[in-house]
Amino acid sequence: MKDIKHFLRQNSLRPTKQRVIIANYLFDGVNKHVTAETLSNKLLKMKAGISLATIYNTLHDFYEKGLLKKLMINSERIYFDTNTEHHHHFYSKKDQKLIDINVDMKVNGIPKPPKNKKINKIEVLVHLDN
Amino acid sequence: MKDIKHFLRQNSLRPTKQRVIIANYLFDGVNKHVTAETLSNKLLKMKAGISLATIYNTLHDFYEKGLLKKLMINSERIYFDTNTEHHHHFYSKKDQKLIDINVDMKVNGIPKPPKNKKINKIEVLVHLDN
DNA sequence: ATATCAGTTTAGAATGATTCTAATGTATTG
DNA sequence: CAATACATTAGAATCATTCTAAACTGATAT
Ligand SMILES: [Mn+2]
Ligand SMILES: [Mn+2]
Ligand SMILES: [Zn+2]
Ligand SMILES: [Zn+2]
């Protein structure tokens, strides 16, 4: 991402110092899965003293603009995904790590949803052992 | 379930008054998805004043004996499933409801897991709109 | 540039699901 | 009926997340 400020403005987000730092990290071209905590730790290493409240605010602001996906993998924390394409995941509980599955996968044999309900999206989570 | 006390003993669980009430409800032959809160509400309606601590303890005891499955659907609460067979779910966020998908579904095109990792299980969650 | 103001950041408090503590109660066994 | 290991419980603690309200700052108008 060359012009982060422009990118933020395009998405109706004021390019504040904190948002620029966070966006520069998140949208550096490498897809990431972050939690508020892992992001905070990364920012601390970068000597960016951004409060947890702002980290939560920013993740949600980016989510609301469609720049991040929210992943509900477990009940311990919320993951945010910089890959906003429809895709699936490997999940290692042991490592608390997610790995994108970007290749085409097809789920066969889904029954009809209940009356008046429409399928919104299909999420496949492949749990890893080791 | 006819003899709940026997059933609990078989699973190395003392048939206390509270466990008998909870097991009678959970294992009545109709598969259920409960949270600590929904179970507590149900028990209140049944005039069974069982403390939240006991409800949490019991759900985890049953889980540890393999009588319940734990479902991590969202980051708001933990669901316990009386259907311990491998199966998938419809999920309506709006209704906060899960519906079993017991028919055979096949996921095609899963890539190889990373080195040294084995696939443990594949979980398909079909999100509903309405 | 400076003033203005809506939007943002922040520390710290609040929330809410879950877990823990430690005192009391009970099922089991001899 | 003991003795005791296990279970229940109220209330405190924990921890991720959200909220509050005061201080701050980016954008816009003069
Ligand atoms: Mn985390
Ligand atoms: Mn609930
Ligand atoms: Zn992803
Ligand atoms: Zn189920």
Tab-separated table of C-alpha atoms and ligand atoms in Angstrom, chain A residues 33 81 87 89 100, ligand 3:
chain	number	residue	atom	x	y	z
A	33	HIS	CA	-5.052	-12.913	10.979
A	81	ASP	CA	-8.644	-11.250	8.656
A	87	HIS	CA	-12.111	-18.361	1.666
A	89	HIS	CA	-9.171	-21.920	6.965
A	100	ASP	CA	-5.922	-19.414	4.598
E	3	ZN	ZN	-8.120	-15.922	6.288
